[in-house]
Amino acid sequence: MHTSADRLYQAAKQLRDISGQSAVARLLNESPQTVKNWETRGVSRSGAMKAENVLGVRANWLITGEGDMTSGSVIAPREEFLPATPTATDLVRIPLLANSGSMGPGNEVLDSDYVVGDLSLSSHWINQYIKPGNIRELRFIHAHGESMTPTFSDGDVLLVDAGSRDPAAHEGVYVLELHGKTYIKRVRMRMSGMLEVSSDNPTIKTVDELNGDHEVRVLGRVVWAWNGRKL
């Protein structure tokens, strides 16, 4: 069996207590034949990304075996940022989307925002620290790449306010769609009135200016990175 498929089965068993080719195929919404092919050819990149979204296992670990199985950042916020005893009625289920944002060359955009799960947050915590215009506009996505290091890292889970789409009114880190790919970049208004798009990593920092000729869709503003940093 290919080592990446073996790691996939290992993660499914450890994280979801699921065993067997058919059960893993159902979990990932793949055909049993596709999963069987992975056993000989290796898990595809798209399959690894789906497993990351569904299982929380890191796609890079799944394919290469390098690093940790899961991201240490895919956890609840630090305790000091949470109410002491949230109740069941206080919890809000935030959808986790299959689409992810790239902190690098860009990720292909899926033809729609597939919901692959959800994570629960305290509404008290949301209203105290995030203060969105509408809680229903909040979404979780995964980030991939290194261009926004040290603000957040490859594999971090990001909370995005899809109702906040005007960088001119609120500078910050945004999820952008350009030429069919998604990017996560810092956007700020320059004195010239143009919007500047940049990365936070000083070693690979790039700066572009949006002059109105670019067909850029702003998908939302990143309001929390799941390493405990407010943005």
PDB file of N, CA and C in Angstrom, residues 124-173:
ATOM      1  N   HIS A 124     -21.107  34.757  23.071  1.00  0.00           N
ATOM      2  CA  HIS A 124     -20.571  35.799  23.964  1.00  0.00           C
ATOM      3  C   HIS A 124     -19.167  36.192  23.538  1.00  0.00           C
ATOM      4  N   TRP A 125     -18.332  35.171  23.252  1.00  0.00           N
ATOM      5  CA  TRP A 125     -16.960  35.445  22.814  1.00  0.00           C
ATOM      6  C   TRP A 125     -16.967  36.168  21.474  1.00  0.00           C
ATOM      7  N   ILE A 126     -17.814  35.743  20.538  1.00  0.00           N
ATOM      8  CA  ILE A 126     -17.897  36.384  19.219  1.00  0.00           C
ATOM      9  C   ILE A 126     -18.254  37.856  19.365  1.00  0.00           C
ATOM     10  N   ASN A 127     -19.274  38.142  20.149  1.00  0.00           N
ATOM     11  CA  ASN A 127     -19.732  39.523  20.280  1.00  0.00           C
ATOM     12  C   ASN A 127     -18.763  40.387  21.069  1.00  0.00           C
ATOM     13  N   GLN A 128     -17.966  39.749  21.945  1.00  0.00           N
ATOM     14  CA  GLN A 128     -17.014  40.518  22.742  1.00  0.00           C
ATOM     15  C   GLN A 128     -15.739  40.826  21.975  1.00  0.00           C
ATOM     16  N   TYR A 129     -15.255  39.854  21.169  1.00  0.00           N
ATOM     17  CA  TYR A 129     -13.948  40.013  20.537  1.00  0.00           C
ATOM     18  C   TYR A 129     -14.000  40.217  19.023  1.00  0.00           C
ATOM     19  N   ILE A 130     -15.030  39.721  18.349  1.00  0.00           N
ATOM     20  CA  ILE A 130     -15.107  39.838  16.898  1.00  0.00           C
ATOM     21  C   ILE A 130     -16.021  40.970  16.474  1.00  0.00           C
ATOM     22  N   LYS A 131     -17.190  41.055  17.114  1.00  0.00           N
ATOM     23  CA  LYS A 131     -18.182  42.105  16.850  1.00  0.00           C
ATOM     24  C   LYS A 131     -18.551  42.182  15.362  1.00  0.00           C
ATOM     25  N   PRO A 132     -19.007  41.065  14.774  1.00  0.00           N
ATOM     26  CA  PRO A 132     -19.389  41.111  13.355  1.00  0.00           C
ATOM     27  C   PRO A 132     -20.708  41.841  13.179  1.00  0.00           C
ATOM     28  N   GLY A 133     -20.953  42.322  11.959  1.00  0.00           N
ATOM     29  CA  GLY A 133     -22.253  42.922  11.684  1.00  0.00           C
ATOM     30  C   GLY A 133     -23.358  41.892  11.751  1.00  0.00           C
ATOM     31  N   ASN A 134     -23.042  40.659  11.336  1.00  0.00           N
ATOM     32  CA  ASN A 134     -24.009  39.572  11.347  1.00  0.00           C
ATOM     33  C   ASN A 134     -23.264  38.261  11.586  1.00  0.00           C
ATOM     34  N   ILE A 135     -23.569  37.594  12.692  1.00  0.00           N
ATOM     35  CA  ILE A 135     -22.891  36.336  13.013  1.00  0.00           C
ATOM     36  C   ILE A 135     -23.054  35.321  11.891  1.00  0.00           C
ATOM     37  N   ARG A 136     -24.170  35.370  11.175  1.00  0.00           N
ATOM     38  CA  ARG A 136     -24.432  34.414  10.103  1.00  0.00           C
ATOM     39  C   ARG A 136     -23.473  34.578   8.924  1.00  0.00           C
ATOM     40  N   GLU A 137     -22.729  35.673   8.884  1.00  0.00           N
ATOM     41  CA  GLU A 137     -21.779  35.905   7.794  1.00  0.00           C
ATOM     42  C   GLU A 137     -20.396  35.331   8.105  1.00  0.00           C
ATOM     43  N   LEU A 138     -20.212  34.745   9.284  1.00  0.00           N
ATOM     44  CA  LEU A 138     -18.910  34.197   9.656  1.00  0.00           C
ATOM     45  C   LEU A 138     -18.699  32.827   9.012  1.00  0.00           C
ATOM     46  N   ARG A 139     -17.456  32.573   8.583  1.00  0.00           N
ATOM     47  CA  ARG A 139     -17.083  31.314   7.962  1.00  0.00           C
ATOM     48  C   ARG A 139     -15.691  30.916   8.435  1.00  0.00           C
ATOM     49  N   PHE A 140     -15.420  29.604   8.472  1.00  0.00           N
ATOM     50  CA  PHE A 140     -14.078  29.105   8.713  1.00  0.00           C
ATOM     51  C   PHE A 140     -13.486  28.598   7.399  1.00  0.00           C
ATOM     52  N   ILE A 141     -12.194  28.887   7.168  1.00  0.00           N
ATOM     53  CA  ILE A 141     -11.462  28.300   6.055  1.00  0.00           C
ATOM     54  C   ILE A 141     -10.063  27.925   6.549  1.00  0.00           C
ATOM     55  N   HIS A 142      -9.355  27.122   5.767  1.00  0.00           N
ATOM     56  CA  HIS A 142      -7.963  26.809   6.059  1.00  0.00           C
ATOM     57  C   HIS A 142      -7.052  27.711   5.234  1.00  0.00           C
ATOM     58  N   ALA A 143      -5.906  28.030   5.794  1.00  0.00           N
ATOM     59  CA  ALA A 143      -4.907  28.818   5.083  1.00  0.00           C
ATOM     60  C   ALA A 143      -3.732  27.926   4.697  1.00  0.00           C
ATOM     61  N   HIS A 144      -3.155  28.176   3.532  1.00  0.00           N
ATOM     62  CA  HIS A 144      -2.032  27.377   3.062  1.00  0.00           C
ATOM     63  C   HIS A 144      -0.939  28.294   2.522  1.00  0.00           C
ATOM     64  N   GLY A 145       0.305  27.977   2.847  1.00  0.00           N
ATOM     65  CA  GLY A 145       1.429  28.774   2.362  1.00  0.00           C
ATOM     66  C   GLY A 145       2.138  29.510   3.483  1.00  0.00           C
ATOM     67  N   GLU A 146       3.153  30.268   3.101  1.00  0.00           N
ATOM     68  CA  GLU A 146       4.014  30.915   4.099  1.00  0.00           C
ATOM     69  C   GLU A 146       4.092  32.435   3.953  1.00  0.00           C
ATOM     70  N   SER A 147       3.390  33.008   2.977  1.00  0.00           N
ATOM     71  CA  SER A 147       3.606  34.428   2.711  1.00  0.00           C
ATOM     72  C   SER A 147       3.043  35.348   3.790  1.00  0.00           C
ATOM     73  N   MET A 148       2.179  34.824   4.681  1.00  0.00           N
ATOM     74  CA  MET A 148       1.641  35.667   5.746  1.00  0.00           C
ATOM     75  C   MET A 148       2.291  35.375   7.096  1.00  0.00           C
ATOM     76  N   THR A 149       3.340  34.557   7.107  1.00  0.00           N
ATOM     77  CA  THR A 149       4.123  34.338   8.323  1.00  0.00           C
ATOM     78  C   THR A 149       4.813  35.649   8.708  1.00  0.00           C
ATOM     79  N   PRO A 150       4.855  36.047   9.966  1.00  0.00           N
ATOM     80  CA  PRO A 150       4.468  35.315  11.174  1.00  0.00           C
ATOM     81  C   PRO A 150       3.048  35.606  11.658  1.00  0.00           C
ATOM     82  N   THR A 151       2.239  36.351  10.872  1.00  0.00           N
ATOM     83  CA  THR A 151       0.882  36.657  11.320  1.00  0.00           C
ATOM     84  C   THR A 151       0.101  35.379  11.565  1.00  0.00           C
ATOM     85  N   PHE A 152       0.151  34.470  10.597  1.00  0.00           N
ATOM     86  CA  PHE A 152      -0.339  33.119  10.814  1.00  0.00           C
ATOM     87  C   PHE A 152       0.384  32.181   9.868  1.00  0.00           C
ATOM     88  N   SER A 153       0.203  30.872  10.094  1.00  0.00           N
ATOM     89  CA  SER A 153       1.057  29.870   9.471  1.00  0.00           C
ATOM     90  C   SER A 153       0.267  28.919   8.588  1.00  0.00           C
ATOM     91  N   ASP A 154       1.008  28.177   7.796  1.00  0.00           N
ATOM     92  CA  ASP A 154       0.432  27.162   6.932  1.00  0.00           C
ATOM     93  C   ASP A 154      -0.399  26.179   7.757  1.00  0.00           C
ATOM     94  N   GLY A 155      -1.654  25.986   7.368  1.00  0.00           N
ATOM     95  CA  GLY A 155      -2.530  25.055   8.066  1.00  0.00           C
ATOM     96  C   GLY A 155      -3.420  25.691   9.114  1.00  0.00           C
ATOM     97  N   ASP A 156      -3.218  26.971   9.429  1.00  0.00           N
ATOM     98  CA  ASP A 156      -4.062  27.606  10.430  1.00  0.00           C
ATOM     99  C   ASP A 156      -5.516  27.680   9.953  1.00  0.00           C
ATOM    100  N   VAL A 157      -6.429  27.610  10.892  1.00  0.00           N
ATOM    101  CA  VAL A 157      -7.842  27.807  10.609  1.00  0.00           C
ATOM    102  C   VAL A 157      -8.154  29.285  10.807  1.00  0.00           C
ATOM    103  N   LEU A 158      -8.799  29.892   9.819  1.00  0.00           N
ATOM    104  CA  LEU A 158      -9.091  31.319   9.871  1.00  0.00           C
ATOM    105  C   LEU A 158     -10.588  31.556   9.966  1.00  0.00           C
ATOM    106  N   LEU A 159     -10.955  32.503  10.799  1.00  0.00           N
ATOM    107  CA  LEU A 159     -12.344  32.931  10.898  1.00  0.00           C
ATOM    108  C   LEU A 159     -12.507  34.158  10.004  1.00  0.00           C
ATOM    109  N   VAL A 160     -13.417  34.066   9.041  1.00  0.00           N
ATOM    110  CA  VAL A 160     -13.597  35.114   8.030  1.00  0.00           C
ATOM    111  C   VAL A 160     -14.987  35.712   8.166  1.00  0.00           C
ATOM    112  N   ASP A 161     -15.040  37.043   8.156  1.00  0.00           N
ATOM    113  CA  ASP A 161     -16.318  37.753   8.157  1.00  0.00           C
ATOM    114  C   ASP A 161     -16.663  38.084   6.709  1.00  0.00           C
ATOM    115  N   ALA A 162     -17.563  37.277   6.120  1.00  0.00           N
ATOM    116  CA  ALA A 162     -17.934  37.479   4.722  1.00  0.00           C
ATOM    117  C   ALA A 162     -18.783  38.727   4.534  1.00  0.00           C
ATOM    118  N   GLY A 163     -19.231  39.324   5.620  1.00  0.00           N
ATOM    119  CA  GLY A 163     -19.994  40.553   5.522  1.00  0.00           C
ATOM    120  C   GLY A 163     -19.121  41.798   5.498  1.00  0.00           C
ATOM    121  N   SER A 164     -17.812  41.626   5.718  1.00  0.00           N
ATOM    122  CA  SER A 164     -16.878  42.758   5.710  1.00  0.00           C
ATOM    123  C   SER A 164     -16.036  42.668   4.438  1.00  0.00           C
ATOM    124  N   ARG A 165     -16.414  43.435   3.426  1.00  0.00           N
ATOM    125  CA  ARG A 165     -15.776  43.298   2.111  1.00  0.00           C
ATOM    126  C   ARG A 165     -15.278  44.629   1.546  1.00  0.00           C
ATOM    127  N   ASP A 166     -15.079  45.618   2.407  1.00  0.00           N
ATOM    128  CA  ASP A 166     -14.652  46.931   1.923  1.00  0.00           C
ATOM    129  C   ASP A 166     -13.319  47.317   2.550  1.00  0.00           C
ATOM    130  N   PRO A 167     -12.191  46.971   1.897  1.00  0.00           N
ATOM    131  CA  PRO A 167     -10.883  47.309   2.454  1.00  0.00           C
ATOM    132  C   PRO A 167     -10.670  48.808   2.611  1.00  0.00           C
ATOM    133  N   ALA A 168     -11.371  49.607   1.807  1.00  0.00           N
ATOM    134  CA  ALA A 168     -11.205  51.054   1.923  1.00  0.00           C
ATOM    135  C   ALA A 168     -11.760  51.552   3.250  1.00  0.00           C
ATOM    136  N   ALA A 169     -12.758  50.858   3.775  1.00  0.00           N
ATOM    137  CA  ALA A 169     -13.360  51.264   5.046  1.00  0.00           C
ATOM    138  C   ALA A 169     -12.681  50.617   6.238  1.00  0.00           C
ATOM    139  N   HIS A 170     -12.058  49.461   6.015  1.00  0.00           N
ATOM    140  CA  HIS A 170     -11.458  48.730   7.135  1.00  0.00           C
ATOM    141  C   HIS A 170     -10.231  47.985   6.617  1.00  0.00           C
ATOM    142  N   GLU A 171      -9.044  48.553   6.844  1.00  0.00           N
ATOM    143  CA  GLU A 171      -7.819  47.879   6.430  1.00  0.00           C
ATOM    144  C   GLU A 171      -7.638  46.593   7.228  1.00  0.00           C
ATOM    145  N   GLY A 172      -7.009  45.596   6.606  1.00  0.00           N
ATOM    146  CA  GLY A 172      -6.781  44.345   7.309  1.00  0.00           C
ATOM    147  C   GLY A 172      -6.374  43.246   6.354  1.00  0.00           C
ATOM    148  N   VAL A 173      -6.529  42.001   6.788  1.00  0.00           N
ATOM    149  CA  VAL A 173      -6.205  40.839   5.969  1.00  0.00           C
ATOM    150  C   VAL A 173      -7.493  40.322   5.351  1.00  0.00           C
TER     151      VAL A 173
END
